[in-house]
Amino acid sequence: MAGTVRVPWSVIPDYHCFGCSPHNAGGLRLRFTPDPEGLRTDFRLGRAFESYPGVVHGGMIGVIADELMGNLIVLARQQPAFTVSQRTRFLTPLLIDRDYHCVASLAATAPGPIRASAEVRDADGAVCATSTASYQPFELAAVRHQLTLGDDEVALLATALANGVQP
């Protein structure tokens, strides 16, 4: 399998994304790899993410799918986008301490929000959950007042988005 993909946010030394930051001790610390369909993450969730005994909380599955779809958009289109809507469908419960992976893909380009989809699969490849979402792209300058980043960090992020992240 190909190596881990760096997200643009990684140019910010102390970014704290709940989904993908290695700096967030309470986060998921997801890592992404290329996939023929788009982007993939492998995961195993323990009891800290439990709902019913032995079952992963469904909200966590939505978070993982959203994280993967959103980062695929950023990597493929070199532009960040906010989630506008998301729908997740559960086919089977996901169990704690089991291996799963999520694969995201983008819909064909069309005017308006960007559409993406994701599937969560078990170790045997069976689909356990699906998610679809719409994302609204934005320019960093337009949302600068909402971000808790310094001017130097915004500049780093803008360069990473425009030129790709350097290894």
Coordinates of C-alpha atoms in Angstrom, one line a residue:
M1 CA 0.0 0.0 0.0
A2 CA 1.2 3.5 -0.8
G3 CA 2.6 5.7 1.9
T4 CA 0.7 8.1 4.2
V5 CA -0.7 11.2 2.6
R6 CA 0.1 14.5 4.4
V7 CA -2.8 16.9 4.7
P8 CA -2.2 20.7 4.2
W9 CA -3.0 21.4 7.9
S10 CA 0.2 19.5 8.8
V11 CA 2.3 22.6 7.9
I12 CA 0.8 24.2 11.0
P13 CA 3.2 22.9 13.7
D14 CA 0.5 22.4 16.4
Y15 CA -2.8 21.8 14.5
H16 CA -5.4 20.0 16.6
C17 CA -7.9 18.5 14.2
F18 CA -10.0 15.9 16.2
G19 CA -9.9 13.6 13.2
C20 CA -6.3 13.7 11.8
S21 CA -3.9 15.6 14.1
P22 CA -1.2 13.6 15.8
H23 CA -1.1 16.5 18.3
N24 CA -4.6 15.9 19.7
A25 CA -4.3 13.3 22.5
G26 CA -8.1 12.9 22.6
G27 CA -8.5 12.7 18.8
L28 CA -8.7 9.8 16.4
R29 CA -5.2 10.5 14.8
L30 CA -6.4 9.1 11.5
R31 CA -3.8 8.6 8.7
F32 CA -4.8 8.7 5.1
T33 CA -3.5 6.6 2.2
P34 CA -4.3 6.8 -1.6
D35 CA -7.0 4.4 -2.8
P36 CA -8.1 3.7 -6.4
E37 CA -11.5 5.2 -5.4
G38 CA -10.0 8.3 -3.7
L39 CA -8.7 8.2 -0.2
R40 CA -8.6 5.6 2.6
T41 CA -8.1 5.4 6.3
D42 CA -7.8 2.3 8.5
F43 CA -9.0 2.4 12.0
R44 CA -9.8 0.5 15.2
L45 CA -11.8 2.1 18.0
G46 CA -11.6 1.1 21.6
R47 CA -13.9 1.5 24.5
A48 CA -13.4 5.2 24.7
F49 CA -15.6 5.4 21.6
E50 CA -18.2 2.9 22.8
S51 CA -22.0 3.4 22.8
Y52 CA -23.9 0.3 23.7
P53 CA -21.5 -2.3 25.3
G54 CA -19.1 -3.5 22.6
V55 CA -20.5 -1.2 19.9
V56 CA -18.8 1.9 18.5
H57 CA -20.8 5.1 18.9
G58 CA -22.5 5.9 15.5
G59 CA -21.4 9.5 15.7
M60 CA -17.8 8.4 15.5
I61 CA -18.5 6.7 12.2
G62 CA -19.9 9.9 10.9
V63 CA -16.8 11.8 12.1
I64 CA -14.5 9.4 10.3
A65 CA -16.4 9.5 7.1
D66 CA -16.6 13.3 7.2
E67 CA -12.9 13.6 8.0
L68 CA -12.0 11.4 5.1
M69 CA -14.4 13.0 2.5
G70 CA -13.4 16.6 3.6
N71 CA -9.7 15.8 3.3
L72 CA -10.2 14.2 -0.1
I73 CA -11.7 17.4 -1.3
V74 CA -8.8 19.5 0.1
L75 CA -6.2 17.1 -1.5
A76 CA -8.0 16.7 -4.8
R77 CA -9.2 20.2 -5.4
Q78 CA -6.6 22.1 -3.3
Q79 CA -9.3 24.0 -1.6
P80 CA -10.8 23.6 1.9
A81 CA -14.6 23.2 2.2
F82 CA -17.1 23.2 5.1
T83 CA -19.5 20.4 5.5
V84 CA -23.0 21.6 4.6
S85 CA -24.9 18.3 5.1
Q86 CA -24.1 14.7 5.8
R87 CA -26.2 11.5 5.9
T88 CA -24.8 8.3 7.3
R89 CA -26.5 4.9 6.9
F90 CA -25.6 2.0 9.2
L91 CA -26.0 -1.5 7.7
T92 CA -24.5 -3.3 10.7
P93 CA -23.2 -2.1 14.1
L94 CA -19.4 -1.6 14.2
L95 CA -17.8 -3.4 17.1
I96 CA -15.0 -2.0 19.4
D97 CA -11.5 -3.4 19.0
R98 CA -12.1 -4.6 15.4
D99 CA -10.3 -3.5 12.3
Y100 CA -12.2 -1.4 9.8
H101 CA -11.4 0.9 6.9
C102 CA -13.2 3.8 5.3
V103 CA -12.8 4.8 1.6
A104 CA -14.0 8.1 0.2
S105 CA -14.6 9.2 -3.3
L106 CA -15.8 12.4 -5.0
A107 CA -18.8 12.8 -7.3
A108 CA -18.4 14.2 -10.7
T109 CA -17.8 17.9 -10.8
A110 CA -20.9 20.0 -10.9
P111 CA -21.8 23.6 -10.0
G112 CA -22.6 24.2 -6.4
P113 CA -21.5 22.3 -3.4
I114 CA -19.0 19.4 -3.8
R115 CA -20.5 16.0 -3.2
A116 CA -18.6 13.1 -1.8
S117 CA -19.3 9.6 -0.5
A118 CA -17.7 7.1 1.8
E119 CA -18.0 3.5 2.8
V120 CA -16.9 1.9 6.0
R121 CA -15.9 -1.7 5.5
D122 CA -14.9 -4.5 7.9
A123 CA -11.7 -6.6 7.6
D124 CA -13.4 -8.9 5.1
G125 CA -14.5 -6.0 2.9
A126 CA -18.2 -6.1 3.8
V127 CA -19.8 -2.6 3.8
C128 CA -21.0 -1.7 7.4
A129 CA -21.9 1.9 6.9
T130 CA -22.2 4.5 4.1
S131 CA -22.1 8.2 4.2
T132 CA -22.8 11.0 1.6
A133 CA -22.1 14.7 2.1
S134 CA -22.1 18.1 0.5
Y135 CA -19.3 20.5 1.1
Q136 CA -19.1 24.3 0.4
P137 CA -15.6 25.4 -0.7
F138 CA -14.3 28.5 0.8
E139 CA -11.3 30.8 0.4
L140 CA -9.1 31.3 3.5
A141 CA -9.4 35.1 3.3
A142 CA -13.2 34.9 3.4
V143 CA -13.3 33.0 6.7
R144 CA -10.1 34.4 8.2
H145 CA -12.1 36.0 11.0
Q146 CA -13.4 32.6 12.1
L147 CA -10.1 30.8 12.2
T148 CA -7.8 30.8 15.2
L149 CA -4.7 31.0 13.2
G150 CA -2.0 33.6 13.1
D151 CA -1.1 35.4 9.9
D152 CA 2.0 33.3 9.5
E153 CA 0.0 30.1 9.8
V154 CA -2.6 31.3 7.3
A155 CA 0.2 32.0 4.9
L156 CA 1.7 28.5 5.4
L157 CA -1.7 26.9 4.9
A158 CA -2.4 29.0 1.8
T159 CA 0.9 27.9 0.3
A160 CA 0.3 24.3 1.1
L161 CA -3.1 24.4 -0.5
A162 CA -1.7 26.1 -3.6
N163 CA 1.4 24.0 -4.1
G164 CA 0.7 20.8 -2.3
V165 CA 2.2 19.7 1.0
Q166 CA 5.9 19.0 0.9
P167 CA 7.1 15.7 2.5

